[in-house]
CSV table of C-alpha atoms in Angstrom, one decimal:
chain,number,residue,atom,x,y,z
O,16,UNK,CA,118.6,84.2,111.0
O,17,UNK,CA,120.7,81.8,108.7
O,18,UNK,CA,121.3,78.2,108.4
O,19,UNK,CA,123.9,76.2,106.7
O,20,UNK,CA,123.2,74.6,103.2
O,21,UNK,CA,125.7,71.2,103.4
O,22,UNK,CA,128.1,71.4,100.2
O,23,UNK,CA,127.1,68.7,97.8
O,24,UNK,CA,128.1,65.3,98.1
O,25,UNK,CA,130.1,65.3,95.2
O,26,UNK,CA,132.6,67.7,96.9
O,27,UNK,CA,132.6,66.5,100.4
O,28,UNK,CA,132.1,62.6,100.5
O,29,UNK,CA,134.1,61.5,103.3
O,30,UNK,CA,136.0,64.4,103.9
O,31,UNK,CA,136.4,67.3,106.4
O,32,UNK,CA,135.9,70.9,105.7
O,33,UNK,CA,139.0,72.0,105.6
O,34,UNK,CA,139.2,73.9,109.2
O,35,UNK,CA,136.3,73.2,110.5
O,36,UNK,CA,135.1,73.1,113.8
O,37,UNK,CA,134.7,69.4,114.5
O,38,UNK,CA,131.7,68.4,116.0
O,39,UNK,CA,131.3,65.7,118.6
O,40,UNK,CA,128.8,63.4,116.9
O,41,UNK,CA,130.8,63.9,113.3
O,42,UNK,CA,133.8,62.7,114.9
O,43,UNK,CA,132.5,59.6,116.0
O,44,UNK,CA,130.4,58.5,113.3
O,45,UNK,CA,133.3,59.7,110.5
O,46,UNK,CA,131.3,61.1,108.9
O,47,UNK,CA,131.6,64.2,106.9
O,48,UNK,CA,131.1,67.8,108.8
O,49,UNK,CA,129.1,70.0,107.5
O,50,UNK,CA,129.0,72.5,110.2
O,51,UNK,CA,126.3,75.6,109.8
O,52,UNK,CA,125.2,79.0,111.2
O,53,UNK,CA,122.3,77.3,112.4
O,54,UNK,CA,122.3,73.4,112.5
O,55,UNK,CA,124.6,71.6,114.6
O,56,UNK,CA,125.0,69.3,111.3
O,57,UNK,CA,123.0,68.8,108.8
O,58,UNK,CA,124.0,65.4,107.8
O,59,UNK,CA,124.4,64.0,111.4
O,60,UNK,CA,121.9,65.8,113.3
O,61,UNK,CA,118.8,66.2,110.9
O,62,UNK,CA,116.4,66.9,113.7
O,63,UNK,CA,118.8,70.0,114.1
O,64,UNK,CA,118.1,71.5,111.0
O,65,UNK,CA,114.3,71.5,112.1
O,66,UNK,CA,115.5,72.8,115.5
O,67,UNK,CA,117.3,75.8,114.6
O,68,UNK,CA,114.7,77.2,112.3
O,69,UNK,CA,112.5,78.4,115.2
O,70,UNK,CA,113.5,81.7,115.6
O,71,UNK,CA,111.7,84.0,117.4
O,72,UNK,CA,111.3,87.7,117.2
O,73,UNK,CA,109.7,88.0,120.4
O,74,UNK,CA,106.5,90.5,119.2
O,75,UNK,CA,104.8,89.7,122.8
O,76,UNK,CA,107.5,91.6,124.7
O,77,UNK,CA,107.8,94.2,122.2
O,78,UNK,CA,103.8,94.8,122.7
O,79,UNK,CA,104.2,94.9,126.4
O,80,UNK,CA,106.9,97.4,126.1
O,81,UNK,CA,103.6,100.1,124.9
O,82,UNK,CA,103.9,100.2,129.1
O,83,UNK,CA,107.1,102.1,128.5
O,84,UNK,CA,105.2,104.7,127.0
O,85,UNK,CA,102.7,104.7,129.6
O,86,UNK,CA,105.6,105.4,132.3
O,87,UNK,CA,106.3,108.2,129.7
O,88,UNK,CA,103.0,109.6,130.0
O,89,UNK,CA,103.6,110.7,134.4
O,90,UNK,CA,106.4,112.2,133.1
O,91,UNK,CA,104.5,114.5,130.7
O,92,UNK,CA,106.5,113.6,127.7
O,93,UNK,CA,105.0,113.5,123.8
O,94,UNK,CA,104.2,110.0,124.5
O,95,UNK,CA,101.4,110.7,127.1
O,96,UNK,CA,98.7,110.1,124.1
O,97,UNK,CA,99.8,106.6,123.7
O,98,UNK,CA,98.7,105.6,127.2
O,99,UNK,CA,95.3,104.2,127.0
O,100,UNK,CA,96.7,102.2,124.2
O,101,UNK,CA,99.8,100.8,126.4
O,102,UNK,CA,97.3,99.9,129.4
O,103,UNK,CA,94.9,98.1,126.8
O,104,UNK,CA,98.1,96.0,125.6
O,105,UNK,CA,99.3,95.8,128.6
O,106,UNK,CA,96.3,94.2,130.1
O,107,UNK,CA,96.1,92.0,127.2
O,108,UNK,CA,99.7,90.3,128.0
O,109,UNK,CA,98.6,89.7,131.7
O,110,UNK,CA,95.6,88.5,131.3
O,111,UNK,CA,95.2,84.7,132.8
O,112,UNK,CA,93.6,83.8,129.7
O,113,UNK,CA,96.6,84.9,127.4
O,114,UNK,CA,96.6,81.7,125.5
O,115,UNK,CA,93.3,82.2,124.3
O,116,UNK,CA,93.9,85.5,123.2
O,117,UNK,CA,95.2,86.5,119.7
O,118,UNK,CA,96.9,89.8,120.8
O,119,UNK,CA,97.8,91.4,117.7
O,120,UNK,CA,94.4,90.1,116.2
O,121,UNK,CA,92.6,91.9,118.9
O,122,UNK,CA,94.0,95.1,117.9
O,123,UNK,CA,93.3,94.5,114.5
O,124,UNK,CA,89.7,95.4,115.6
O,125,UNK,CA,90.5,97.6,118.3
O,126,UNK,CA,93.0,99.6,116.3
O,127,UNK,CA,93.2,98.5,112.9
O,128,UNK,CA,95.0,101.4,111.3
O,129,UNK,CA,97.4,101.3,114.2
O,130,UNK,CA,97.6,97.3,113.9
O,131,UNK,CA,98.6,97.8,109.9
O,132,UNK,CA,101.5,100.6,111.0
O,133,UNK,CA,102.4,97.4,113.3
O,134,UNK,CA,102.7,94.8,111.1
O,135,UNK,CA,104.3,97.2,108.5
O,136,UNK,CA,106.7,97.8,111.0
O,137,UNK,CA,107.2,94.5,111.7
O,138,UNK,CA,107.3,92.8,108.2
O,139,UNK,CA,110.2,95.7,107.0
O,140,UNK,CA,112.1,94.8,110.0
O,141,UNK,CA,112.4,91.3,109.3
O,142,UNK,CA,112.6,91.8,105.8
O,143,UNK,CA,115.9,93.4,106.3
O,144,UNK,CA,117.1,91.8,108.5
O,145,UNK,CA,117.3,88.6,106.5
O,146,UNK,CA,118.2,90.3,103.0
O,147,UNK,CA,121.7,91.9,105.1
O,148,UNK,CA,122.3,88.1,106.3
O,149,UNK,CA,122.3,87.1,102.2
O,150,UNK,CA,123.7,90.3,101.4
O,151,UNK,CA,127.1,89.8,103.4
O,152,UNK,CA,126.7,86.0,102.2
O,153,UNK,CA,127.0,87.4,98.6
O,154,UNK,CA,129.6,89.8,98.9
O,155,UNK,CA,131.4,87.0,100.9
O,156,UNK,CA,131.6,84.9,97.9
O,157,UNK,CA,128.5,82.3,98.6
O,158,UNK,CA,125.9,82.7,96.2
O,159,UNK,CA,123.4,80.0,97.7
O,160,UNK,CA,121.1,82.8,99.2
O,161,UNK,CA,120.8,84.6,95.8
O,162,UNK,CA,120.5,81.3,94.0
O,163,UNK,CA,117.2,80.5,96.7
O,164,UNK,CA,115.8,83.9,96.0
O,165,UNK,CA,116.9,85.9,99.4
O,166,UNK,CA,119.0,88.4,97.6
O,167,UNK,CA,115.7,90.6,97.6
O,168,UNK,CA,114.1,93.0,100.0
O,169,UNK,CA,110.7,91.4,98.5
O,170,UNK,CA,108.8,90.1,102.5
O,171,UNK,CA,107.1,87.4,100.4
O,172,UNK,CA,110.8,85.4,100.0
O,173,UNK,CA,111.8,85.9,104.1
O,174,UNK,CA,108.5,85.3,105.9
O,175,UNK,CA,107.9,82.3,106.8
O,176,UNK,CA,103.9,81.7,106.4
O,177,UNK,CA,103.7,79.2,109.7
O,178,UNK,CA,105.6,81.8,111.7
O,179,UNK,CA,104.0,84.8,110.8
O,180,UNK,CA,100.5,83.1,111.4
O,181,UNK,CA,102.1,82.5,115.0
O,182,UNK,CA,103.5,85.6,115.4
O,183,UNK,CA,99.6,87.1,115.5
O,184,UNK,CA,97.8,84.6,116.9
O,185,UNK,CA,100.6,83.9,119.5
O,186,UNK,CA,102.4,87.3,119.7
O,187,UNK,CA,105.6,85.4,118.6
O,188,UNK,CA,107.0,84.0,115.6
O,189,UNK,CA,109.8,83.3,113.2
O,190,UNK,CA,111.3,83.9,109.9
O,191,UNK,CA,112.6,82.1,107.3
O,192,UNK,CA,116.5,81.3,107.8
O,193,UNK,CA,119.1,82.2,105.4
O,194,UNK,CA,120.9,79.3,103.6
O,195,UNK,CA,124.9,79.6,103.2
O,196,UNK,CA,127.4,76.9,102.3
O,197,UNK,CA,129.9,77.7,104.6
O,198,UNK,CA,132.1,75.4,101.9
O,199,UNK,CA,132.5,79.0,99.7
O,200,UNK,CA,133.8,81.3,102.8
O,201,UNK,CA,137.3,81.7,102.7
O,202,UNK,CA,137.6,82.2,106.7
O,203,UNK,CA,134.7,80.2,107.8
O,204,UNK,CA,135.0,81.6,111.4
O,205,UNK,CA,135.4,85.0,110.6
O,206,UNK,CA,133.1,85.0,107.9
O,207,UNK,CA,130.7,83.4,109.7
O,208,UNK,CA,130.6,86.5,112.3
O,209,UNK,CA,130.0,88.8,110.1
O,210,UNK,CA,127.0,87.3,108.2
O,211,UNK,CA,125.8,86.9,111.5
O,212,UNK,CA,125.9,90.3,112.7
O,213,UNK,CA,124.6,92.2,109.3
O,214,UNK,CA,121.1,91.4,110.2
O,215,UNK,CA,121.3,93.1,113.4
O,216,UNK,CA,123.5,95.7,112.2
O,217,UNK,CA,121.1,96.6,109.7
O,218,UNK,CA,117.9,96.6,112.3
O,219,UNK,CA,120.4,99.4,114.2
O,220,UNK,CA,120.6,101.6,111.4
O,221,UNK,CA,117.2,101.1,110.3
O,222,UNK,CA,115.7,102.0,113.6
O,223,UNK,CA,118.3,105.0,113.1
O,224,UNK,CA,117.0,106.4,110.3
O,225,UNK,CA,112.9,106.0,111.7
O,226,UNK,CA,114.1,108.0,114.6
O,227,UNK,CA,115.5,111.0,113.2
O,228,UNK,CA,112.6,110.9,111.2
O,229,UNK,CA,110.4,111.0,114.3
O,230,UNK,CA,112.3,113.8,115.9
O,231,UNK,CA,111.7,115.7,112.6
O,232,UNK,CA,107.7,114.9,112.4
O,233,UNK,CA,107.1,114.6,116.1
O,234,UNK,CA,106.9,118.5,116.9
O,235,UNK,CA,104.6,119.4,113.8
O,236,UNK,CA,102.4,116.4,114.1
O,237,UNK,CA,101.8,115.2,117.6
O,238,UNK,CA,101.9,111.4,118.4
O,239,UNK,CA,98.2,110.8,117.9
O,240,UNK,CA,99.2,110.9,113.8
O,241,UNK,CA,99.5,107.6,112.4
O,242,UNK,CA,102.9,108.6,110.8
O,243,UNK,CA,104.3,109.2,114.3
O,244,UNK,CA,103.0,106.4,115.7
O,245,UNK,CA,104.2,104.3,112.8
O,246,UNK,CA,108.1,105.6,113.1
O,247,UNK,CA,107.9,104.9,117.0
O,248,UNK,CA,107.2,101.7,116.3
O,249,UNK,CA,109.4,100.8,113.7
O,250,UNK,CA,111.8,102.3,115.3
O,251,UNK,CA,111.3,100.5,118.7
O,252,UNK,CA,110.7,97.0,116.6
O,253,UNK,CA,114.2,97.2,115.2
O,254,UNK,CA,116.1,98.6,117.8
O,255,UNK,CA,114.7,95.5,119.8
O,256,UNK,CA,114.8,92.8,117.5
O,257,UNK,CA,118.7,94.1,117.3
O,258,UNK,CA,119.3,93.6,120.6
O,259,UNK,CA,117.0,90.2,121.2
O,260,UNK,CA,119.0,88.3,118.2
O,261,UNK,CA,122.4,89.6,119.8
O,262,UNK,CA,121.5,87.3,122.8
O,263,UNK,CA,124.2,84.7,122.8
O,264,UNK,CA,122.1,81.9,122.3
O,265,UNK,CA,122.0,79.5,119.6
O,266,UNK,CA,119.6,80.1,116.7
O,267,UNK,CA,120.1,83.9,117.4
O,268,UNK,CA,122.8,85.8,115.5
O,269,UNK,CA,124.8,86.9,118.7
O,270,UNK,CA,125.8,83.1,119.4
O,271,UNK,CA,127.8,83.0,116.3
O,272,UNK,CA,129.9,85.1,118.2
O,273,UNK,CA,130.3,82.6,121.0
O,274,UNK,CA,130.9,79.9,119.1
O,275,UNK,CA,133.5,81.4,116.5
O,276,UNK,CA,135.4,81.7,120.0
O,277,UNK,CA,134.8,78.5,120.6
O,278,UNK,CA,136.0,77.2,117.5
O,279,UNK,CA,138.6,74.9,118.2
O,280,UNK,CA,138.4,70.9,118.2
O,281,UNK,CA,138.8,70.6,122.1
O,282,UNK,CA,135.3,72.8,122.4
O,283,UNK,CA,133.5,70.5,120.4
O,284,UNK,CA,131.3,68.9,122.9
O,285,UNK,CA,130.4,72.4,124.0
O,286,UNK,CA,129.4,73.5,121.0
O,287,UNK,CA,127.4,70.7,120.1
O,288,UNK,CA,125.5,71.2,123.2
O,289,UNK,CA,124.8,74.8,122.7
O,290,UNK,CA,123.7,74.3,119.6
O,291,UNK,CA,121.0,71.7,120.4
O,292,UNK,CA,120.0,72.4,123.6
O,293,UNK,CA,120.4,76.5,122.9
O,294,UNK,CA,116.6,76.9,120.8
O,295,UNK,CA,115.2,74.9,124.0
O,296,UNK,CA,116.3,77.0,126.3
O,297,UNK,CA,115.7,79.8,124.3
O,298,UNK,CA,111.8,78.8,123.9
O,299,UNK,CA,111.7,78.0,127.4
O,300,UNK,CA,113.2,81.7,128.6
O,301,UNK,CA,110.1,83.0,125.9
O,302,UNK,CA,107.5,80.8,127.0
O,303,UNK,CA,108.1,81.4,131.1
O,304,UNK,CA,108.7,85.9,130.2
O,305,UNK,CA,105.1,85.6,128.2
O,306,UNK,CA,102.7,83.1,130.2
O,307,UNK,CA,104.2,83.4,133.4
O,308,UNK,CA,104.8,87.4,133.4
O,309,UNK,CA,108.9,87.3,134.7
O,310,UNK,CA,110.0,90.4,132.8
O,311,UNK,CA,113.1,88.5,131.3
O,312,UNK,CA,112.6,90.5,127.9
O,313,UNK,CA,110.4,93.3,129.1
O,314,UNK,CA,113.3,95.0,131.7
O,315,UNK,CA,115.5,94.3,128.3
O,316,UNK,CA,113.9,95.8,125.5
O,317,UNK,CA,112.5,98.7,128.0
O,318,UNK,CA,116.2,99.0,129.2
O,319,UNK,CA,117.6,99.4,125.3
O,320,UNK,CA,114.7,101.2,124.1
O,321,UNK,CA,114.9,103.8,126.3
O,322,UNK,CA,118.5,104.3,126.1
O,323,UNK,CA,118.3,104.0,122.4
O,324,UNK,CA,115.8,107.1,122.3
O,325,UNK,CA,117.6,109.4,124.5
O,326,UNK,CA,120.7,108.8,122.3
O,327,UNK,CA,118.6,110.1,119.6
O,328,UNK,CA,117.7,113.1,121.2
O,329,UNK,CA,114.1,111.7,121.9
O,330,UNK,CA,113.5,112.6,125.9
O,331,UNK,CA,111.8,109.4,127.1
C-alpha cells in the first residue's frame, strides 16, 4: 500500500497540479489538490488520510484456506498430512466465539514452530510488498519513500506495530503505507499504476520462486518438515495477498487501476466517492466473510491458490 505525501506549500499554494485529477471537494473550496495513491486529499479531506491507511491483508481467510488442504487430503495428494491442522484452524474461524479468540496466538501454543514459519511467511510477504511500492517510486524519480526510510527490505521500517498486533489477535491487519509526492512523477496517471502494481507484482514472483522450491524439497522431505510447510505457506501468503490487493477497491493497489481510468475532471465525484466510501466497504466485505462465515474471500483465495499450484506443477 501507498499514500500520497502533499508537495510542500511553498510549491503548491493555490495552485493545481498540473494535470491532476480534480477532486470534487478541491474544486469547490479552491483549494489546492493534492491528489494521492491513497487519500482522497490530504489537505481537504484529512480524515482521509487516516482512512486509507487501514489496509488489510486479510490473514483470517488465508488461515481458513488450511481447509484447502484438507480437501487435498480425500484426494490423496502430499498435502493429506496437513489435515488435522486445517480442521483445527478451520474450527477456530467458525467458532461463535471468534471474537474472543486470538487465532494466530492459539497456534502459537498449539504449533509454535509452525506459527513462527507463519509469521515469517507473513512478515517477508509484506515486507516486499511495500519495499517494490518505494522501489518503483525511486526509480520513477520521487525520492520521498527513500528519504522516510522504505527503500529497505528491513520489516522493522513497513510494519506497522498497531496492525500487526491486530493481525494476531484479530487474524487481520495492516501495514504501513508508502509515502510518494505524486508532484515528482512525470505521468502522474501512468506512473501512478505502476507503483501500484509492483507490490503485487512482486508477491507473484515471490510466491514463484517458494514454489519451485517446494516442488524441489517436497519429494525428498514430505510435508510434515517444517521447510515444506514453511514454502507452502509462503507461497500461498503471497500468491493471495497478490490477488486480495488487486481487488479494485480503494486502499488496495488494484483500484489505482480504476481510478487512473477514471482520471478525467467529469469523473470527479466518482472518484471522490470511491475513495472515501471504498475502505468502508472494504472493512465491511472483511468483517461480514470473517464473523458471519460468507466465503467472500475463502471461494477467492481457494479459487487462485489452487490454480496457482497446478500452474506450478504442484497437483492440488
Amino acid at each position: 500500500m501507498t499514500a500520497c505525501t502533499p508537495p510542500s506549500p511553498r510549491a503548491f499554494v493555490h495552485k493545481k497540479h498540473p494535470g491532476a485529477p480534480g477532486c470534487f471537494l478541491c474544486r469547490r473550496s479552491g483549494r489546492p489538490l493534492l491528489h494521492g495513491f491513497d487519500t482522497a486529499c490530504a489537505n481537504t479531506h484529512p480524515r482521509s488520510v487516516e482512512l486509507f491507511r487501514l489496509q488489510i491483508y486479510f490473514v483470517a481467510s488465508f488461515c481458513r484456506h488450511f481447509g484447502m488442504a484438507a480437501r487435498l487430503g480425500r484426494c490423496r495428494t502430499p498435502f493429506a498430512e496437513l489435515t488435522d491442522l486445517c480442521h483445527s484452524v478451520r474450527g477456530w474461524y467458525a467458532s461463535p466465539a471468534l471474537s474472543s479468540r486470538c487465532m494466530l496466538l492459539s497456534l502459537a501454543f498449539s504449533q509454535p514452530l509452525l506459527f513462527v514459519a507463519l509469521i515469517l511467511g507473513i512478515v517477508i510477504a509484506l515486507s516486499f510488498h511495500e519495499f517494490s511500492h518505494a522501489f518503483v517510486a525511486s526509480k520513477l524519480g520521487d525520492p520521498t519513500a527513500e528519504r522516510m526510510g522504505r527503500l529497505t527490505l528491513n520489516p522493522l521500517a513497513h510494519l506497522d506495530p498497531v496492525g500487526f498486533m491486530m493481525l494476531l489477535v484479530a487474524g487481520f491487519g495492516y501495514a504501513r503505507p508508502v509515502p510518494y509526492n505524486p508532484a515528482y512523477l512525470r505521468n502522474r496517471s501512468r506512473d501512478a499504476v505502476l507503483i501500484g502494481i509492483a507490490g503485487p507484482v512482486s508477491n507473484v514472483i515471490l510466491a514463484t520462486a517458494f514454489a519451485y522450491a517446494l516442488r524441489f524439497f517436497l519429494p525428498s522431505l514430505g510435508f510434515s518438515n517444517l521447510l515444506v510447510q514453511f514454502l507452502f505457506f509462503t507461497a500461498f501468503i503471497n500468491i493471495n495477498l497478490a490477488i486480495f490487493n488487486m481487488i479494485p477497491v480503494p486502499p488496495l493497489d488494484g483500484s489505482k487501476m480504476l481510478l487512473a481510468v477514471l482520471a478525467k475532471p467529469k469523473y470527479a465525484r466518482v472518484r471522490y466517492t470511491l475513495e472515501t466510501q471504498g475502505p468502508f466497504l472494504l472493512l465491511t466485505l472483511i468483517l461480514l466473510d470473517a464473523i458471519g462465515g460468507i466465503g467472500i474471500f475463502a471461494g477467492l483465495f481457494q479459487f487462485f491458490g489452487s490454480a496457482f499450484f497446478r500452474l506450478m506443477g504442484l497437483s492440488l
